[in-house]
Amino acid sequence: MKIGIATTVDGPPTVDAADHLRVLLECSNDAIIASSLEGLVNGWNPAAERLFGYSSAAMTGRPLGLLCAADRQDEVELILDVIRGGQRVEKFQTERLHSCGKAIPVSLTVAPIHGSDGTPIGTSTIVRDLTHEQHAQTKLWEEQFLDGLTRLPNRRLFNDKLHVALGREDLESAPLALLMLNIDRFQEVNEALGDTYGDHLLIQAGSRIQACSQAAGAPPGVVMARLSGDEFALLLPGLDGGPRLQEAVACVLDHLRQPFRIAEHEVTVSARAGFAVAPRDGITPEELRMHAEMALREARRLGGDRWQAFTEELRRAASRRARLQAELRQALELQQFELHYQPILSLRDGSLCRCEALLRWCHPELGMVPPAEFIPLAEESGLIRQIGHWVFCTALAQAVSWRRHLRADIQIAVNLSPVQLAMAHSREIDEWAQLVRASGLPRGA
């Protein structure tokens, strides 16, 4: 590169303005292209050579359209029209072609070059390569919307797509099924083989579900996601809960039933699924998700490799369950619990030898609530600990009362929940022993 330098006696050397401009063009990281108003290249800096793969000599005198794909040829003439009118084009994002034919995402800023009379005589284009910027944007989007393990849509993206799908005007004539499923025994695989094997199981399970959902006969527009852990979800448009949907669900469960090969191990799992259909079972994302989750919980409760549709019976059961769960703590405070004593008779002579304390909840509006209904709720909420302590103390007081008034030592068997035992501290067990000793009951009563 040759730079012309002028010197003066009194000052430092100065660089000629034209040469200074040439240095800037040659050192720029952005491709800079000059052209005539007809679109013929007459200036091409080294950054343009690097970006497009053409030398300056190869491009001089050739049309700018050489850099455009067939469907973008009109862009060149439209930009030249703007320049001929004396206007600029600012940061126009498009694609241009490398000499090898590869498309490059770019941003174009095009300005007119004016002649001595002020009219446009050519164009100056700054081309910025957006490849790295787009890669960064793509990576950021993937981090926000894709599951990092399976590369499937995550809960956030799935919820967005569910919201859009439920906003369709033809929802009544083209229903939408939401299928949610869990992989059974996933935790066992994780604990037995380790997290790495569990991850591979999830990746393979996701691939199988996706392959099944894309199989021949599957409705177009299926969306699949991994929501969390071993929980996956599918949006199945055009299915109303009839045989086609049931066949699709059965296909997914059948695919997951086949053995998985993970390194040297063969792992067999199964799955449980629940689904709800819009608009029949809900028209909002929250409502449809809630009902599909209800169906999935029911499938888990029933056990085995199965699927469950949302029904009105499930809705009523869920409503009752929510009410009981909310009122359970109040039941203890308002003394709504009772102990009923089941006599245990001797087969030898028919005499009463002991009895079993049975907990009952006498609800002021619902009547007697079965233990099978409220005990699991107490275990889930942790209230089983307080309720179990109340049962123990009440049964102990009853035994003392019978001894005092009936002059009889009647043994009372008290059932303890495994959850309560797991939660109990040694000091609580010591407290029960102290209460028994303080009651005055004979040993073994």
PDB file of C-alpha atoms in Angstrom, residues 2 64 125 173 185 198 234 324 343 389 402 417:
ATOM      1  CA  LYS A   2       1.418   3.396  -0.987  1.00  0.00           C
ATOM      2  CA  LEU A  64     -24.406  -6.044  -7.912  1.00  0.00           C
ATOM      3  CA  THR A 125     -22.765   0.489   0.365  1.00  0.00           C
ATOM      4  CA  SER A 173     -65.152 -27.565  14.007  1.00  0.00           C
ATOM      5  CA  ARG A 185     -39.987 -46.011  36.613  1.00  0.00           C
ATOM      6  CA  GLY A 198     -31.576 -41.211  32.978  1.00  0.00           C
ATOM      7  CA  LEU A 234     -48.419 -33.135  22.868  1.00  0.00           C
ATOM      8  CA  LEU A 324     -61.549 -31.239  51.531  1.00  0.00           C
ATOM      9  CA  PRO A 343     -64.460 -54.483  68.855  1.00  0.00           C
ATOM     10  CA  HIS A 389     -51.065 -37.238  67.610  1.00  0.00           C
ATOM     11  CA  TRP A 402     -63.015 -47.315  80.363  1.00  0.00           C
ATOM     12  CA  SER A 417     -49.616 -43.761  58.933  1.00  0.00           C
TER      13      SER A 417
END
